[in-house]
PDB file of C-alpha atoms in Angstrom:
ATOM      1  CA  UNK A   1      36.490 -33.824-141.741  1.00  0.00           C
ATOM      2  CA  UNK A   2      34.379 -33.917-138.843  1.00  0.00           C
ATOM      3  CA  UNK A   3      29.461 -33.185-138.551  1.00  0.00           C
ATOM      4  CA  UNK A   4      28.976 -30.288-137.775  1.00  0.00           C
ATOM      5  CA  UNK A   5      26.909 -31.489-134.748  1.00  0.00           C
ATOM      6  CA  UNK A   6      25.354 -28.553-131.864  1.00  0.00           C
ATOM      7  CA  UNK A   7      25.612 -30.287-128.071  1.00  0.00           C
ATOM      8  CA  UNK A   8      22.273 -29.277-127.564  1.00  0.00           C
ATOM      9  CA  UNK A   9      21.304 -31.520-130.145  1.00  0.00           C
ATOM     10  CA  UNK A  10      23.449 -33.639-129.581  1.00  0.00           C
ATOM     11  CA  UNK A  11      22.696 -34.553-126.086  1.00  0.00           C
ATOM     12  CA  UNK A  12      19.116 -34.116-126.944  1.00  0.00           C
ATOM     13  CA  UNK A  13      18.745 -36.788-129.888  1.00  0.00           C
ATOM     14  CA  UNK A  14      21.826 -38.959-129.126  1.00  0.00           C
ATOM     15  CA  UNK A  15      21.665 -39.939-125.512  1.00  0.00           C
ATOM     16  CA  UNK A  16      19.821 -39.205-121.864  1.00  0.00           C
ATOM     17  CA  UNK A  17      19.605 -36.884-119.895  1.00  0.00           C
ATOM     18  CA  UNK A  18      23.031 -35.922-118.320  1.00  0.00           C
ATOM     19  CA  UNK A  19      23.389 -37.489-114.659  1.00  0.00           C
ATOM     20  CA  UNK A  20      22.276 -41.408-116.385  1.00  0.00           C
ATOM     21  CA  UNK A  21      25.255 -43.455-115.709  1.00  0.00           C
ATOM     22  CA  UNK A  22      25.567 -47.023-116.530  1.00  0.00           C
ATOM     23  CA  UNK A  23      26.681 -49.499-114.121  1.00  0.00           C
ATOM     24  CA  UNK A  24      28.552 -51.319-117.190  1.00  0.00           C
ATOM     25  CA  UNK A  25      31.900 -51.187-117.234  1.00  0.00           C
ATOM     26  CA  UNK A  26      33.040 -50.655-121.014  1.00  0.00           C
ATOM     27  CA  UNK A  27      35.386 -53.461-123.183  1.00  0.00           C
ATOM     28  CA  UNK A  28      37.767 -52.302-124.795  1.00  0.00           C
ATOM     29  CA  UNK A  29      39.211 -53.159-128.129  1.00  0.00           C
ATOM     30  CA  UNK A  30      42.782 -51.741-128.616  1.00  0.00           C
ATOM     31  CA  UNK A  31      43.980 -51.045-132.615  1.00  0.00           C
ATOM     32  CA  UNK A  32      39.910 -51.996-133.149  1.00  0.00           C
ATOM     33  CA  UNK A  33      37.243 -49.612-134.950  1.00  0.00           C
ATOM     34  CA  UNK A  34      33.252 -49.904-135.168  1.00  0.00           C
ATOM     35  CA  UNK A  35      30.822 -50.079-137.339  1.00  0.00           C
ATOM     36  CA  UNK A  36      27.607 -48.865-136.574  1.00  0.00           C
ATOM     37  CA  UNK A  37      25.076 -46.472-136.356  1.00  0.00           C
ATOM     38  CA  UNK A  38      27.687 -43.336-135.798  1.00  0.00           C
ATOM     39  CA  UNK A  39      25.460 -40.151-133.446  1.00  0.00           C
ATOM     40  CA  UNK A  40      28.684 -37.477-133.286  1.00  0.00           C
ATOM     41  CA  UNK A  41      31.660 -37.572-134.316  1.00  0.00           C
ATOM     42  CA  UNK A  42      34.073 -34.785-133.112  1.00  0.00           C
ATOM     43  CA  UNK A  43      38.106 -33.979-132.330  1.00  0.00           C
ATOM     44  CA  UNK A  44      38.529 -35.331-128.491  1.00  0.00           C
ATOM     45  CA  UNK A  45      41.085 -36.949-126.380  1.00  0.00           C
ATOM     46  CA  UNK A  46      40.330 -40.658-126.053  1.00  0.00           C
ATOM     47  CA  UNK A  47      40.341 -40.032-122.191  1.00  0.00           C
ATOM     48  CA  UNK A  48      37.626 -38.365-122.889  1.00  0.00           C
ATOM     49  CA  UNK A  49      36.075 -40.039-125.367  1.00  0.00           C
ATOM     50  CA  UNK A  50      35.524 -42.863-123.026  1.00  0.00           C
ATOM     51  CA  UNK A  51      34.447 -40.584-119.826  1.00  0.00           C
ATOM     52  CA  UNK A  52      31.536 -39.401-123.235  1.00  0.00           C
ATOM     53  CA  UNK A  53      30.923 -42.806-123.414  1.00  0.00           C
ATOM     54  CA  UNK A  54      30.989 -44.138-120.575  1.00  0.00           C
ATOM     55  CA  UNK A  55      28.670 -41.575-118.404  1.00  0.00           C
ATOM     56  CA  UNK A  56      26.348 -41.906-120.508  1.00  0.00           C
ATOM     57  CA  UNK A  57      23.755 -45.224-121.075  1.00  0.00           C
ATOM     58  CA  UNK A  58      22.492 -44.024-125.125  1.00  0.00           C
ATOM     59  CA  UNK A  59      26.110 -44.560-126.076  1.00  0.00           C
ATOM     60  CA  UNK A  60      26.943 -48.555-127.925  1.00  0.00           C
ATOM     61  CA  UNK A  61      30.013 -48.022-128.007  1.00  0.00           C
ATOM     62  CA  UNK A  62      33.073 -45.433-129.544  1.00  0.00           C
ATOM     63  CA  UNK A  63      36.465 -45.726-131.278  1.00  0.00           C
ATOM     64  CA  UNK A  64      39.118 -43.272-131.100  1.00  0.00           C
ATOM     65  CA  UNK A  65      42.166 -41.993-134.145  1.00  0.00           C
ATOM     66  CA  UNK A  66      44.534 -41.600-131.830  1.00  0.00           C
ATOM     67  CA  UNK A  67      46.349 -39.643-135.339  1.00  0.00           C
ATOM     68  CA  UNK A  68      43.752 -37.165-135.961  1.00  0.00           C
ATOM     69  CA  UNK A  69      42.179 -36.783-133.113  1.00  0.00           C
ATOM     70  CA  UNK A  70      38.927 -37.859-134.001  1.00  0.00           C
ATOM     71  CA  UNK A  71      35.957 -39.568-131.794  1.00  0.00           C
ATOM     72  CA  UNK A  72      33.271 -41.203-132.893  1.00  0.00           C
ATOM     73  CA  UNK A  73      30.562 -42.005-130.578  1.00  0.00           C
ATOM     74  CA  UNK A  74      27.806 -44.896-131.727  1.00  0.00           C
ATOM     75  CA  UNK A  75      24.449 -45.585-130.384  1.00  0.00           C
ATOM     76  CA  UNK A  76      24.170 -48.939-132.049  1.00  0.00           C
ATOM     77  CA  UNK A  77      27.570 -51.284-133.356  1.00  0.00           C
ATOM     78  CA  UNK A  78      27.212 -54.340-135.876  1.00  0.00           C
ATOM     79  CA  UNK A  79      30.615 -54.717-135.980  1.00  0.00           C
ATOM     80  CA  UNK A  80      34.380 -53.998-135.494  1.00  0.00           C
ATOM     81  CA  UNK A  81      38.435 -54.991-137.862  1.00  0.00           C
ATOM     82  CA  UNK A  82      41.273 -54.136-137.091  1.00  0.00           C
ATOM     83  CA  UNK A  83      42.654 -50.402-137.678  1.00  0.00           C
ATOM     84  CA  UNK A  84      46.774 -49.938-135.555  1.00  0.00           C
ATOM     85  CA  UNK A  85      46.697 -46.728-133.481  1.00  0.00           C
ATOM     86  CA  UNK A  86      42.776 -46.797-133.123  1.00  0.00           C
ATOM     87  CA  UNK A  87      40.965 -48.076-129.448  1.00  0.00           C
ATOM     88  CA  UNK A  88      37.387 -49.417-129.565  1.00  0.00           C
ATOM     89  CA  UNK A  89      34.663 -49.601-126.540  1.00  0.00           C
ATOM     90  CA  UNK A  90      31.655 -51.023-126.834  1.00  0.00           C
ATOM     91  CA  UNK A  91      29.144 -51.995-123.625  1.00  0.00           C
ATOM     92  CA  UNK A  92      28.578 -55.431-125.630  1.00  0.00           C
ATOM     93  CA  UNK A  93      31.086 -57.620-126.437  1.00  0.00           C
ATOM     94  CA  UNK A  94      31.343 -57.612-130.865  1.00  0.00           C
ATOM     95  CA  UNK A  95      29.970 -60.130-132.468  1.00  0.00           C
ATOM     96  CA  UNK A  96      32.181 -62.458-134.216  1.00  0.00           C
ATOM     97  CA  UNK A  97      35.096 -60.199-132.886  1.00  0.00           C
ATOM     98  CA  UNK A  98      38.418 -61.602-131.040  1.00  0.00           C
ATOM     99  CA  UNK A  99      37.307 -60.679-127.470  1.00  0.00           C
ATOM    100  CA  UNK A 100      37.795 -57.329-124.905  1.00  0.00           C
ATOM    101  CA  UNK A 101      40.761 -56.860-123.615  1.00  0.00           C
ATOM    102  CA  UNK A 102      39.412 -56.446-120.389  1.00  0.00           C
ATOM    103  CA  UNK A 103      36.999 -59.204-120.499  1.00  0.00           C
ATOM    104  CA  UNK A 104      36.197 -60.106-116.753  1.00  0.00           C
ATOM    105  CA  UNK A 105      36.832 -64.462-116.021  1.00  0.00           C
ATOM    106  CA  UNK A 106      33.865 -66.547-116.818  1.00  0.00           C
ATOM    107  CA  UNK A 107      31.616 -67.228-112.594  1.00  0.00           C
ATOM    108  CA  UNK A 108      33.742 -69.846-110.329  1.00  0.00           C
ATOM    109  CA  UNK A 109      31.069 -72.481-110.537  1.00  0.00           C
ATOM    110  CA  UNK A 110      29.958 -73.055-107.128  1.00  0.00           C
ATOM    111  CA  UNK A 111      31.047 -75.310-104.522  1.00  0.00           C
ATOM    112  CA  UNK A 112      28.888 -79.477-104.910  1.00  0.00           C
ATOM    113  CA  UNK A 113      27.953 -82.613-102.709  1.00  0.00           C
ATOM    114  CA  UNK A 114      28.507 -86.083-103.451  1.00  0.00           C
ATOM    115  CA  UNK A 115      27.450 -88.543-101.867  1.00  0.00           C
ATOM    116  CA  UNK A 116      29.760 -91.948-101.471  1.00  0.00           C
ATOM    117  CA  UNK A 117      29.922 -95.178 -98.850  1.00  0.00           C
ATOM    118  CA  UNK A 118      32.514 -95.837 -97.801  1.00  0.00           C
ATOM    119  CA  UNK A 119      33.301 -99.186 -95.404  1.00  0.00           C
ATOM    120  CA  UNK A 120      29.959 -98.956 -94.481  1.00  0.00           C
ATOM    121  CA  UNK A 121      29.312 -95.812 -93.388  1.00  0.00           C
ATOM    122  CA  UNK A 122      27.325 -92.736 -96.008  1.00  0.00           C
ATOM    123  CA  UNK A 123      30.103 -90.194 -96.606  1.00  0.00           C
ATOM    124  CA  UNK A 124      29.570 -86.767 -98.069  1.00  0.00           C
ATOM    125  CA  UNK A 125      32.473 -85.279-100.625  1.00  0.00           C
ATOM    126  CA  UNK A 126      32.885 -81.695-100.176  1.00  0.00           C
ATOM    127  CA  UNK A 127      34.310 -80.236-103.889  1.00  0.00           C
ATOM    128  CA  UNK A 128      35.062 -75.586-103.246  1.00  0.00           C
ATOM    129  CA  UNK A 129      36.301 -74.807-106.509  1.00  0.00           C
ATOM    130  CA  UNK A 130      39.056 -72.190-106.332  1.00  0.00           C
ATOM    131  CA  UNK A 131      40.779 -69.091-109.122  1.00  0.00           C
ATOM    132  CA  UNK A 132      43.537 -71.664-110.510  1.00  0.00           C
ATOM    133  CA  UNK A 133      41.422 -74.514-111.541  1.00  0.00           C
ATOM    134  CA  UNK A 134      41.675 -76.810-108.324  1.00  0.00           C
ATOM    135  CA  UNK A 135      39.383 -77.400-106.151  1.00  0.00           C
ATOM    136  CA  UNK A 136      39.657 -77.912-101.976  1.00  0.00           C
ATOM    137  CA  UNK A 137      37.967 -81.238-101.755  1.00  0.00           C
ATOM    138  CA  UNK A 138      37.007 -83.056 -97.548  1.00  0.00           C
ATOM    139  CA  UNK A 139      35.292 -85.939 -97.261  1.00  0.00           C
ATOM    140  CA  UNK A 140      33.026 -86.089 -94.229  1.00  0.00           C
ATOM    141  CA  UNK A 141      31.273 -88.700 -92.430  1.00  0.00           C
ATOM    142  CA  UNK A 142      27.922 -88.552 -92.959  1.00  0.00           C
ATOM    143  CA  UNK A 143      26.310 -91.205 -91.324  1.00  0.00           C
ATOM    144  CA  UNK A 144      29.108 -93.215 -89.714  1.00  0.00           C
ATOM    145  CA  UNK A 145      29.014 -97.092 -88.930  1.00  0.00           C
ATOM    146  CA  UNK A 146      28.580 -98.047 -85.295  1.00  0.00           C
ATOM    147  CA  UNK A 147      31.737 -99.594 -84.366  1.00  0.00           C
ATOM    148  CA  UNK A 148      33.160 -95.984 -85.156  1.00  0.00           C
ATOM    149  CA  UNK A 149      30.794 -94.264 -83.158  1.00  0.00           C
ATOM    150  CA  UNK A 150      33.327 -95.618 -80.469  1.00  0.00           C
ATOM    151  CA  UNK A 151      36.031 -94.055 -81.354  1.00  0.00           C
ATOM    152  CA  UNK A 152      34.536 -90.521 -81.555  1.00  0.00           C
ATOM    153  CA  UNK A 153      33.309 -90.593 -85.466  1.00  0.00           C
ATOM    154  CA  UNK A 154      30.411 -88.302 -85.693  1.00  0.00           C
ATOM    155  CA  UNK A 155      28.093 -86.878 -88.153  1.00  0.00           C
ATOM    156  CA  UNK A 156      30.706 -84.843 -89.644  1.00  0.00           C
ATOM    157  CA  UNK A 157      33.828 -85.692 -88.662  1.00  0.00           C
ATOM    158  CA  UNK A 158      36.004 -85.405 -91.589  1.00  0.00           C
ATOM    159  CA  UNK A 159      37.437 -88.156 -92.859  1.00  0.00           C
ATOM    160  CA  UNK A 160      39.450 -86.822 -96.184  1.00  0.00           C
ATOM    161  CA  UNK A 161      40.565 -82.958 -97.051  1.00  0.00           C
ATOM    162  CA  UNK A 162      42.731 -82.237 -99.949  1.00  0.00           C
ATOM    163  CA  UNK A 163      42.770 -80.222-103.553  1.00  0.00           C
ATOM    164  CA  UNK A 164      41.543 -82.031-106.860  1.00  0.00           C
ATOM    165  CA  UNK A 165      43.560 -80.770-110.017  1.00  0.00           C
ATOM    166  CA  UNK A 166      43.334 -82.209-112.709  1.00  0.00           C
ATOM    167  CA  UNK A 167      42.134 -85.136-112.077  1.00  0.00           C
ATOM    168  CA  UNK A 168      44.630 -86.082-109.230  1.00  0.00           C
ATOM    169  CA  UNK A 169      43.249 -85.855-105.412  1.00  0.00           C
ATOM    170  CA  UNK A 170      46.312 -85.082-102.743  1.00  0.00           C
ATOM    171  CA  UNK A 171      46.455 -84.350 -99.539  1.00  0.00           C
ATOM    172  CA  UNK A 172      46.027 -86.261 -96.085  1.00  0.00           C
ATOM    173  CA  UNK A 173      43.365 -88.709 -94.568  1.00  0.00           C
ATOM    174  CA  UNK A 174      42.590 -89.035 -90.591  1.00  0.00           C
ATOM    175  CA  UNK A 175      43.456 -92.718 -88.476  1.00  0.00           C
ATOM    176  CA  UNK A 176      40.864 -91.980 -85.794  1.00  0.00           C
ATOM    177  CA  UNK A 177      41.550 -93.858 -81.917  1.00  0.00           C
ATOM    178  CA  UNK A 178      40.086 -93.454 -79.014  1.00  0.00           C
ATOM    179  CA  UNK A 179      43.349 -94.697 -77.268  1.00  0.00           C
ATOM    180  CA  UNK A 180      45.332 -92.737 -79.320  1.00  0.00           C
ATOM    181  CA  UNK A 181      43.169 -90.086 -80.888  1.00  0.00           C
ATOM    182  CA  UNK A 182      43.180 -88.293 -84.682  1.00  0.00           C
ATOM    183  CA  UNK A 183      46.860 -88.885 -86.585  1.00  0.00           C
ATOM    184  CA  UNK A 184      47.371 -87.710 -90.753  1.00  0.00           C
ATOM    185  CA  UNK A 185      48.701 -89.321 -93.250  1.00  0.00           C
ATOM    186  CA  UNK A 186      49.414 -88.767 -97.419  1.00  0.00           C
ATOM    187  CA  UNK A 187      47.051 -89.509-100.001  1.00  0.00           C
ATOM    188  CA  UNK A 188      46.522 -89.707-103.610  1.00  0.00           C
ATOM    189  CA  UNK A 189      44.087 -90.797-106.376  1.00  0.00           C
ATOM    190  CA  UNK A 190      42.108 -90.279-109.516  1.00  0.00           C
ATOM    191  CA  UNK A 191      39.225 -88.866-108.648  1.00  0.00           C
ATOM    192  CA  UNK A 192      36.584 -87.260-111.748  1.00  0.00           C
ATOM    193  CA  UNK A 193      34.020 -85.382-110.420  1.00  0.00           C
ATOM    194  CA  UNK A 194      32.025 -85.948-113.517  1.00  0.00           C
ATOM    195  CA  UNK A 195      31.967 -88.947-113.693  1.00  0.00           C
ATOM    196  CA  UNK A 196      30.075 -92.161-111.473  1.00  0.00           C
ATOM    197  CA  UNK A 197      32.134 -95.166-110.674  1.00  0.00           C
ATOM    198  CA  UNK A 198      35.116 -95.973-107.479  1.00  0.00           C
ATOM    199  CA  UNK A 199      37.810 -94.638-106.933  1.00  0.00           C
ATOM    200  CA  UNK A 200      40.412 -94.777-105.216  1.00  0.00           C
ATOM    201  CA  UNK A 201      42.961 -92.869-102.492  1.00  0.00           C
ATOM    202  CA  UNK A 202      46.033 -95.123-101.906  1.00  0.00           C
ATOM    203  CA  UNK A 203      48.832 -94.217 -99.136  1.00  0.00           C
ATOM    204  CA  UNK A 204      51.197 -95.685 -96.993  1.00  0.00           C
ATOM    205  CA  UNK A 205      48.853 -95.971 -93.059  1.00  0.00           C
ATOM    206  CA  UNK A 206      50.282 -95.553 -89.928  1.00  0.00           C
ATOM    207  CA  UNK A 207      50.533 -98.391 -87.729  1.00  0.00           C
ATOM    208  CA  UNK A 208      50.530 -96.905 -83.603  1.00  0.00           C
ATOM    209  CA  UNK A 209      51.743 -99.838 -81.052  1.00  0.00           C
ATOM    210  CA  UNK A 210      50.909 -99.032 -77.302  1.00  0.00           C
ATOM    211  CA  UNK A 211      52.489 -96.266 -76.598  1.00  0.00           C
ATOM    212  CA  UNK A 212      50.555 -94.593 -79.387  1.00  0.00           C
ATOM    213  CA  UNK A 213      54.174 -94.039 -81.147  1.00  0.00           C
ATOM    214  CA  UNK A 214      54.298 -95.053 -84.985  1.00  0.00           C
ATOM    215  CA  UNK A 215      55.923 -98.936 -85.172  1.00  0.00           C
ATOM    216  CA  UNK A 216      55.239 -99.012 -88.891  1.00  0.00           C
ATOM    217  CA  UNK A 217      53.667 -98.238 -92.634  1.00  0.00           C
ATOM    218  CA  UNK A 218      51.510 -99.869 -94.284  1.00  0.00           C
ATOM    219  CA  UNK A 219      50.549-100.046 -98.941  1.00  0.00           C
ATOM    220  CA  UNK A 220      48.422-102.507 -97.881  1.00  0.00           C
ATOM    221  CA  UNK A 221      45.114-103.539 -95.782  1.00  0.00           C
ATOM    222  CA  UNK A 222      41.530-100.567 -95.500  1.00  0.00           C
ATOM    223  CA  UNK A 223      43.576 -97.997 -94.234  1.00  0.00           C
ATOM    224  CA  UNK A 224      46.441 -97.480 -97.197  1.00  0.00           C
ATOM    225  CA  UNK A 225      43.686 -98.238-100.003  1.00  0.00           C
ATOM    226  CA  UNK A 226      40.316 -96.039 -99.153  1.00  0.00           C
ATOM    227  CA  UNK A 227      37.460 -97.050-101.630  1.00  0.00           C
ATOM    228  CA  UNK A 228      34.887 -94.380-102.112  1.00  0.00           C
ATOM    229  CA  UNK A 229      31.054 -95.624-104.238  1.00  0.00           C
ATOM    230  CA  UNK A 230      28.770 -94.196-105.599  1.00  0.00           C
ATOM    231  CA  UNK A 231      25.769 -94.355-102.801  1.00  0.00           C
ATOM    232  CA  UNK A 232      22.396 -92.361-104.291  1.00  0.00           C
ATOM    233  CA  UNK A 233      21.204 -89.997-101.422  1.00  0.00           C
ATOM    234  CA  UNK A 234      18.298 -88.138-102.511  1.00  0.00           C
ATOM    235  CA  UNK A 235      19.498 -83.911-102.297  1.00  0.00           C
ATOM    236  CA  UNK A 236      22.303 -82.906-100.114  1.00  0.00           C
ATOM    237  CA  UNK A 237      21.563 -80.030 -98.422  1.00  0.00           C
ATOM    238  CA  UNK A 238      24.429 -80.661 -95.661  1.00  0.00           C
ATOM    239  CA  UNK A 239      26.105 -76.875 -94.499  1.00  0.00           C
ATOM    240  CA  UNK A 240      29.763 -77.086 -95.928  1.00  0.00           C
ATOM    241  CA  UNK A 241      31.863 -78.057 -93.718  1.00  0.00           C
ATOM    242  CA  UNK A 242      34.024 -75.995 -91.177  1.00  0.00           C
ATOM    243  CA  UNK A 243      38.508 -75.231 -92.173  1.00  0.00           C
ATOM    244  CA  UNK A 244      39.910 -76.802 -89.135  1.00  0.00           C
TER     245      UNK A 244
END
């Protein structure tokens, strides 16, 4: 038995003027029926039921029973429960019920900056979160110590670029020479962005000969054991480094 409402009365009493379209996506609940204030109950296919609710902001949600082809429109939704063969959609997530099937993912955290001291230079660590939960990390010189200027290192020069995943930071460090230029080598270490403790990036650092060719690799010394200590730098307002 369907509740009989004339279409003109249904529109006037339950919804705003035709043509008002809500920009908010309807949240989908498979195998669900709703509880709340039913504005109308009428025979209608699922696609038509969804379209009817989607086009009118006064519709808080609907449910549709496939067995009887029954569409129920709600001006307010208070609860939901499992019912096989029924489909429901709502403007807002139903409190205390399962998550919608099409719940959008949470927004990614914003890129962040933090200041560190490395071997007498002030560094900035740029962290850019990615959708898979990892982060791109780049460590650049902010204030290089004086003797590094002689080999071409400037504010904004990259020391390290890599990826942070599950607390493990892996990537390539850059060793710069005024005569031989830049050479990269792999380093890794553990890093917690929320912890203000020193961290290390370790790897085999290259040793170059007079012809700039790599003669050997060493796991000892400063270049093979890059230490970073937290640095209080005030408000960092540096631009994000360009990808190179």
